[in-house]
Coordinates of C-alpha atoms and ligand atoms in Angstrom, one line a residue:
M181 CA 20.8 -34.2 111.7
K182 CA 20.5 -33.6 108.0
T183 CA 17.3 -32.0 106.7
N184 CA 15.1 -34.2 104.5
P185 CA 15.6 -33.2 100.9
F186 CA 12.0 -34.0 99.9
V187 CA 9.3 -31.5 100.6
F188 CA 5.5 -31.8 100.3
G189 CA 2.5 -29.9 101.4
T190 CA 4.0 -26.4 100.8
I191 CA 4.9 -24.4 97.7
V192 CA 8.1 -25.7 96.3
G193 CA 10.8 -23.7 94.6
D194 CA 14.6 -23.7 93.8
E195 CA 16.2 -27.1 94.3
N196 CA 12.9 -28.6 95.5
F197 CA 11.2 -27.9 92.2
A198 CA 11.5 -30.5 89.4
D199 CA 11.3 -30.0 85.7
R200 CA 8.2 -28.2 84.2
K201 CA 10.5 -26.6 81.7
N202 CA 8.1 -26.7 78.8
E203 CA 5.2 -25.5 81.0
L204 CA 7.3 -22.7 82.4
K205 CA 8.3 -21.5 78.9
E206 CA 4.8 -21.7 77.5
L207 CA 3.1 -19.9 80.4
T208 CA 5.8 -17.2 80.6
S209 CA 5.6 -16.5 77.0
D210 CA 1.7 -16.4 76.9
L211 CA 1.6 -14.0 79.8
S212 CA 4.3 -11.8 78.4
S213 CA 2.2 -11.4 75.3
R214 CA -0.9 -10.6 77.2
T215 CA -2.8 -13.9 76.8
N216 CA -5.2 -14.7 79.7
L217 CA -4.9 -18.2 81.0
I218 CA -7.1 -20.8 82.6
I219 CA -4.9 -23.3 84.4
F220 CA -6.4 -26.5 85.7
S221 CA -5.2 -29.6 87.4
P222 CA -6.4 -31.8 90.2
R223 CA -5.1 -30.7 93.7
R224 CA -1.5 -31.2 94.5
Y225 CA -0.1 -31.4 91.0
G226 CA 2.0 -28.2 91.5
K227 CA -0.1 -25.3 90.0
T228 CA 0.8 -22.9 92.8
S229 CA 4.5 -23.9 92.8
L230 CA 4.6 -23.5 89.0
I231 CA 2.9 -20.1 88.9
F232 CA 5.4 -18.8 91.5
K233 CA 8.2 -19.8 89.1
V234 CA 6.4 -18.1 86.2
I235 CA 6.0 -15.0 88.3
E236 CA 9.8 -15.0 89.1
Q237 CA 10.5 -15.1 85.4
L238 CA 7.9 -12.4 84.5
Q239 CA 9.3 -10.1 87.2
K240 CA 12.8 -10.5 85.7
K241 CA 11.2 -9.1 82.5
G242 CA 9.9 -6.1 84.4
I243 CA 6.3 -7.2 84.5
I244 CA 4.4 -6.5 87.8
C245 CA 2.8 -9.6 89.2
A246 CA 0.1 -10.0 91.8
Y247 CA -0.9 -13.3 93.3
V248 CA -4.4 -13.5 94.7
D249 CA -5.2 -16.6 96.7
L250 CA -9.0 -17.0 96.9
Y251 CA -9.0 -20.0 99.1
P252 CA -9.5 -17.9 102.3
A253 CA -12.0 -15.6 100.6
A254 CA -15.1 -16.7 102.5
T255 CA -17.0 -13.5 102.1
K256 CA -17.1 -10.6 99.6
E257 CA -15.5 -8.3 102.3
K258 CA -12.6 -10.8 102.7
F259 CA -12.3 -11.0 98.9
A260 CA -12.0 -7.2 98.6
N261 CA -9.3 -7.2 101.3
I262 CA -7.4 -10.1 99.8
F263 CA -7.6 -8.5 96.3
A264 CA -6.4 -5.1 97.5
S265 CA -3.6 -6.6 99.7
S266 CA -2.4 -8.8 96.9
I267 CA -2.1 -5.9 94.5
A268 CA -0.3 -3.9 97.3
R269 CA 2.2 -6.8 97.7
A270 CA 3.0 -6.8 94.0
K271 CA 5.4 -4.0 94.9
A272 CA 4.4 -1.9 91.9
G273 CA 5.2 1.2 93.8
K274 CA 5.3 2.8 97.3
M275 CA 2.5 1.8 99.6
D276 CA 1.3 5.4 99.6
E277 CA 0.8 5.3 95.8
I278 CA -1.3 2.1 96.0
I279 CA -3.4 3.5 98.8
H280 CA -3.9 6.6 96.8
A281 CA -5.0 4.6 93.8
I282 CA -7.5 2.7 95.9
R283 CA -8.9 6.0 97.4
D284 CA -9.2 7.3 93.9
L285 CA -11.4 4.4 92.8
I286 CA -13.5 4.1 95.9
P287 CA -13.2 7.4 97.8
P288 CA -15.6 6.6 100.8
V289 CA -13.9 3.4 101.8
K290 CA -12.0 3.3 105.1
L291 CA -8.6 1.8 104.8
T292 CA -6.5 0.1 107.5
L293 CA -2.9 -0.9 106.7
R294 CA -1.3 -3.7 108.7
P295 CA 2.4 -3.9 108.2
E296 CA 4.4 -7.1 107.5
G297 CA 4.3 -9.6 110.2
T298 CA 1.0 -8.5 111.8
S299 CA -1.3 -9.7 109.1
E300 CA -3.7 -12.6 109.2
Y301 CA -2.4 -14.0 105.9
E302 CA 1.1 -14.9 104.9
G303 CA 3.1 -12.7 102.7
G304 CA 3.4 -9.3 104.2
V305 CA 1.2 -6.2 104.3
E306 CA -2.5 -6.4 104.6
L307 CA -5.1 -3.8 103.6
E308 CA -8.5 -3.9 105.3
L309 CA -11.3 -2.1 103.6
S310 CA -14.3 -1.0 105.6
H311 CA -17.3 -0.5 103.4
G312 CA -20.4 1.6 104.2
K313 CA -23.6 -0.4 104.5
N314 CA -24.5 -2.1 101.2
D315 CA -21.4 -0.7 99.5
V316 CA -19.3 -3.8 99.2
D317 CA -20.6 -4.9 95.8
S318 CA -20.1 -1.6 94.1
N319 CA -16.7 -1.0 95.8
L320 CA -15.6 -4.4 94.8
T321 CA -16.5 -3.8 91.2
K322 CA -14.6 -0.5 91.1
L323 CA -11.6 -2.2 92.7
Y324 CA -11.2 -4.5 89.8
D325 CA -9.8 -1.5 87.9
L326 CA -6.9 -1.2 90.4
P327 CA -4.4 -3.3 88.4
E328 CA -5.0 -1.5 85.2
K329 CA -4.8 1.8 86.9
I330 CA -1.4 0.9 88.4
A331 CA 0.0 -0.7 85.3
K332 CA -0.9 2.4 83.3
K333 CA 0.6 4.7 85.9
K334 CA 3.8 2.8 86.0
N335 CA 3.8 2.3 82.3
K336 CA 4.4 -1.4 82.7
K337 CA 2.6 -4.7 82.0
M338 CA 0.9 -6.4 84.8
V339 CA -0.2 -10.0 85.5
V340 CA -2.8 -10.9 88.1
V341 CA -3.1 -14.5 89.2
F342 CA -6.3 -15.8 90.8
D343 CA -5.5 -19.0 92.6
E344 CA -8.4 -21.4 93.6
F345 CA -10.6 -19.2 91.4
Q346 CA -13.6 -21.6 91.7
E347 CA -14.1 -20.2 95.3
I348 CA -15.5 -17.0 93.7
G349 CA -18.6 -18.8 92.5
K350 CA -19.3 -19.8 96.1
L351 CA -19.6 -16.2 97.2
D352 CA -22.7 -15.0 95.4
G353 CA -23.6 -17.0 92.3
T354 CA -22.5 -15.3 89.1
E355 CA -22.5 -11.7 90.2
I356 CA -18.8 -11.4 90.8
E357 CA -18.0 -13.2 87.5
N358 CA -20.2 -10.8 85.6
N359 CA -18.7 -7.7 87.1
L360 CA -15.2 -8.9 86.9
R361 CA -15.6 -9.7 83.2
S362 CA -17.1 -6.4 82.4
K363 CA -14.1 -4.7 83.9
I364 CA -11.2 -6.8 82.8
Q365 CA -12.2 -7.1 79.2
R366 CA -11.3 -3.4 78.9
H367 CA -7.9 -3.7 80.6
K368 CA -5.2 -3.1 78.0
N369 CA -2.1 -3.6 80.3
V370 CA -3.0 -6.5 82.5
S371 CA -3.3 -10.2 81.8
Y372 CA -5.2 -12.6 84.0
V373 CA -4.6 -16.1 85.2
F374 CA -7.5 -18.1 86.6
M375 CA -6.3 -21.3 88.3
G376 CA -8.2 -24.0 90.2
S377 CA -8.6 -27.6 91.1
Q378 CA -12.3 -28.2 90.9
R379 CA -12.8 -29.2 87.3
H380 CA -16.5 -29.2 87.4
L381 CA -16.9 -25.6 88.7
L382 CA -14.2 -24.2 86.4
D383 CA -15.8 -26.0 83.5
Q384 CA -19.2 -24.4 84.3
M385 CA -17.5 -20.9 84.6
F386 CA -15.3 -21.0 81.5
N387 CA -17.0 -23.4 79.0
D388 CA -20.7 -22.4 79.3
K389 CA -21.7 -19.9 76.7
N390 CA -24.2 -18.3 79.0
R391 CA -21.6 -17.4 81.6
A392 CA -19.7 -14.1 81.7
L393 CA -16.2 -15.7 81.7
Y394 CA -17.0 -18.0 78.8
R395 CA -13.6 -18.7 77.1
A396 CA -12.0 -15.8 79.0
G397 CA -8.6 -17.3 78.5
K398 CA -6.5 -20.0 77.0
P399 CA -7.1 -23.3 78.7
F400 CA -4.0 -25.1 80.1
N401 CA -4.2 -28.5 81.7
L402 CA -1.3 -29.2 84.0
G403 CA -0.3 -32.9 84.0
R404 CA 1.9 -35.0 86.2
I405 CA 5.7 -34.7 85.9
P406 CA 7.2 -36.9 83.1
E407 CA 9.0 -40.0 84.4
E408 CA 12.4 -39.2 83.1
E409 CA 12.6 -35.7 84.5
F410 CA 11.1 -36.7 87.8
G411 CA 13.6 -39.6 88.0
T412 CA 16.5 -37.2 87.4
F413 CA 15.2 -34.9 90.1
I414 CA 14.8 -37.8 92.7
K415 CA 18.3 -39.0 92.0
E416 CA 19.8 -35.6 92.5
R417 CA 17.9 -34.9 95.7
F418 CA 19.0 -38.2 97.2
K419 CA 22.5 -37.5 96.1
A420 CA 22.5 -34.1 97.7
G421 CA 21.7 -35.9 100.9
G422 CA 24.5 -38.4 100.4
I423 CA 22.4 -41.3 99.3
N424 CA 22.7 -43.4 96.2
V425 CA 19.7 -44.7 94.3
S426 CA 19.7 -47.0 91.3
E427 CA 17.6 -46.5 88.1
E428 CA 15.6 -49.6 89.0
V429 CA 14.7 -48.3 92.4
I430 CA 13.7 -44.9 91.0
S431 CA 11.4 -46.7 88.5
K432 CA 9.9 -48.6 91.3
I433 CA 9.2 -45.4 93.2
L434 CA 7.6 -43.8 90.2
Q435 CA 5.6 -46.9 89.4
L436 CA 4.1 -46.8 92.9
T437 CA 3.3 -43.1 92.8
Q438 CA 2.4 -42.9 89.1
C439 CA 4.5 -39.8 88.9
H440 CA 2.1 -37.8 91.0
P441 CA 4.1 -34.7 92.2
Y442 CA 2.9 -34.7 95.8
Y443 CA 2.7 -38.4 96.5
T444 CA 6.1 -38.9 95.0
Q445 CA 7.7 -36.3 97.3
Q446 CA 5.8 -37.8 100.2
L447 CA 7.1 -41.3 99.5
C448 CA 10.7 -40.1 98.9
H449 CA 10.5 -38.1 102.1
E450 CA 9.7 -41.3 104.0
I451 CA 12.3 -43.3 102.2
W452 CA 14.9 -40.7 103.3
N453 CA 13.7 -41.0 106.9
Y454 CA 14.0 -44.7 106.7
C455 CA 17.5 -44.6 105.3
M456 CA 18.5 -42.2 108.1
S457 CA 17.1 -44.5 110.8
Q458 CA 19.0 -47.4 109.3
D459 CA 22.1 -45.4 108.8
S460 CA 22.1 -46.6 105.2
K461 CA 23.7 -44.9 102.2
S462 CA 21.9 -46.7 99.5
I463 CA 18.3 -47.7 98.8
E464 CA 17.0 -51.1 97.9
E465 CA 13.5 -52.0 96.7
R466 CA 12.6 -53.4 100.1
D467 CA 13.4 -50.0 101.7
V468 CA 10.9 -48.4 99.3
L469 CA 8.2 -50.9 100.3
K470 CA 9.0 -50.3 104.0
A471 CA 8.7 -46.5 103.5
K472 CA 5.4 -47.0 101.6
E473 CA 4.0 -49.0 104.6
Q474 CA 5.1 -46.1 106.8
V475 CA 3.3 -43.5 104.6
M476 CA 0.2 -45.6 104.9
K477 CA 0.5 -45.9 108.6
N478 CA 1.0 -42.1 108.9
Q479 CA -2.0 -41.5 106.8
N480 CA -4.3 -44.0 108.4
Y481 CA -6.3 -41.4 110.2
A482 CA -6.7 -39.2 107.1
Y483 CA -7.7 -42.3 105.0
T484 CA -10.2 -43.3 107.6
S485 CA -11.9 -39.8 107.5
M486 CA -11.7 -39.8 103.7
W487 CA -13.4 -43.2 103.6
D488 CA -16.0 -42.2 106.2
S489 CA -16.9 -39.1 104.2
T490 CA -18.3 -41.3 101.4
R491 CA -21.6 -43.1 101.5
G492 CA -23.9 -45.3 99.4
R493 CA -23.3 -45.1 95.7
H494 CA -20.3 -42.9 96.0
R495 CA -18.6 -45.3 98.3
A496 CA -19.6 -48.2 96.1
L497 CA -17.9 -46.5 93.1
L498 CA -14.8 -45.7 95.0
L499 CA -14.5 -49.2 96.3
A500 CA -15.1 -50.7 92.8
M501 CA -12.4 -48.4 91.4
A502 CA -10.0 -49.3 94.2
I503 CA -10.3 -53.0 94.0
S504 CA -10.6 -53.4 90.2
D505 CA -7.8 -53.4 87.7
E506 CA -10.2 -52.8 84.8
K507 CA -10.4 -49.5 83.0
G508 CA -13.6 -47.7 82.1
I509 CA -16.0 -47.0 85.0
F510 CA -18.9 -46.4 82.6
S511 CA -18.6 -49.7 80.8
S512 CA -21.6 -52.0 81.3
K513 CA -19.3 -54.8 82.4
F514 CA -17.8 -52.7 85.2
R515 CA -21.2 -51.2 86.2
E516 CA -22.9 -54.6 86.3
R517 CA -20.1 -56.4 88.1
H518 CA -20.0 -53.8 90.9
R519 CA -23.8 -53.1 90.8
L520 CA -23.3 -49.4 90.2
G521 CA -26.5 -48.6 88.3
A522 CA -27.0 -46.6 85.2
P523 CA -24.2 -44.5 83.6
S524 CA -25.8 -41.3 84.8
T525 CA -25.7 -42.6 88.4
V526 CA -22.1 -43.5 88.0
A527 CA -21.4 -40.0 86.5
R528 CA -23.0 -38.3 89.5
A529 CA -21.0 -40.4 91.9
A530 CA -17.8 -39.7 90.0
D531 CA -18.5 -35.9 90.1
A532 CA -19.0 -36.1 93.9
L533 CA -15.9 -38.1 94.5
E534 CA -13.9 -35.8 92.2
E535 CA -15.2 -32.8 94.0
K536 CA -13.8 -34.3 97.2
G537 CA -10.4 -34.8 95.5
L538 CA -10.6 -38.6 95.9
I539 CA -10.6 -39.5 92.2
E540 CA -9.6 -37.6 89.1
K541 CA -10.2 -37.6 85.4
D542 CA -7.8 -39.5 83.2
G543 CA -8.9 -39.0 79.6
N544 CA -12.4 -40.3 79.4
D545 CA -12.0 -42.4 82.5
Y546 CA -11.3 -41.8 86.2
V547 CA -8.6 -43.0 88.6
V548 CA -8.1 -42.9 92.3
S549 CA -5.9 -39.8 93.0
D550 CA -3.8 -41.3 95.8
T551 CA -2.6 -44.8 94.9
F552 CA -1.7 -45.4 98.6
F553 CA -5.2 -44.6 99.6
Q554 CA -6.3 -47.0 96.9
E555 CA -4.2 -49.7 98.5
W556 CA -5.6 -48.9 101.9
I557 CA -9.1 -49.4 100.6
R558 CA -8.0 -52.8 99.1
K559 CA -6.7 -53.8 102.5
I560 CA -9.8 -52.9 104.4
S561 CA -12.3 -54.4 101.9
Ligands
ADP857 N1 7.6 -29.2 90.0 C1 7.6 -29.9 91.2 N2 8.7 -30.6 91.6 C2 8.7 -31.3 92.7 N3 7.6 -31.4 93.5 C3 6.5 -30.8 93.2 C4 6.4 -30.0 92.0 N4 5.2 -29.4 91.9 C5 4.5 -29.8 93.0 N5 5.3 -30.7 93.8 C6 4.9 -31.3 95.0 O1 3.5 -31.2 95.1 C7 3.1 -30.5 96.3 C8 1.9 -29.7 96.0 O2 2.2 -28.6 95.1 P1 1.3 -27.3 95.0 O3 2.1 -26.3 94.1 O4 0.8 -26.8 96.3 O5 0.1 -27.9 94.1 P2 -1.4 -27.4 93.7 O6 -1.3 -25.9 93.8 O7 -1.6 -27.9 92.4 O8 -2.3 -28.0 94.7 C9 4.4 -29.8 96.7 O9 4.4 -29.5 98.1 C10 5.5 -30.7 96.2 O10 5.7 -31.7 97.2
MG858 MG1 -2.4 -24.6 95.0

């Protein structure tokens, strides 16, 4: 049985990664020249996959790179462990050297090292810091100097990526931001990337004059993948699996998914499965539609919970957006037709739906993120 050439739900690289040439060039060049970056996109656009590509290129230039995933950082203690472990995994030097550097910064901390394969998180070694009572805040703040210390010692540049950075704000208000800023603004050898998917929270952190990280980096909005490049990728992936697909069918696929990176891979994955089950070597438009039905069937449970998670005004807005072909959710026509209330009420509902990842900003308007979910809503309404 051949493996499916379309992958979704994990970080993609190598032959599973389409295009992004311009983005790759710009981000690599910015980080090589020590520009801090704030990278935003809705969920599942490919931020994490892209930054891993960028890291690959930076490493080739001899730059040390650390990737800090804040998604699992549910407490400050966890954040300290994740931060220290991520720096240790950047392979800047021997583990002894890293441990030594940490002890230098925070002498009283107790350190436990878990070797590769035994750690709670993916990606190798894990350091666990045990703080004395009430010490976690001050230890954490001192720890922020670790990358600069290592970069200096190795006489190299370093890049530290914070993925899902908005999570930091959920730990203890603005304390971490303040301390982090006060440290990193003095770092001469390290550049920082702040990435995230929750526009609202990131906006508050980086675009509010009263916040410590106000304009702490160059903003970079990651979009969907351009149709032409995505089309070439899809053709090649099917071809690698021995299946032919015409330009018209590719257009149909991308029209259905609106070039959304994740949903396009998801649909193509199902088209491939369908072809295999039919023992077919080429794809017709009707196969695409069959595969789409299958995606919607597979997702039925997820769509039901997404729908159930909305109530009242939020649900009314989602429904109105799903069934209507009009643009402009704030227009009086749209609000009146769907009885959505004042623009401020619509704005609040839009914020809430965006936070859940159900809708996303598109210029001054909003769209439903998953067009298959949109169709599902149309069917049940
Ligand atoms: N450049 C790309 N080429 C092909 N597919 C991609 C690309 N970027 C993202 N994807 C698809 O989107 C999914 C989510 O990517 P990910 O990097 O996890 O996004 P994010 O970090 O923005 O949530 C991947 O599993 C893959 O299916
Ligand atoms: Mg991600």
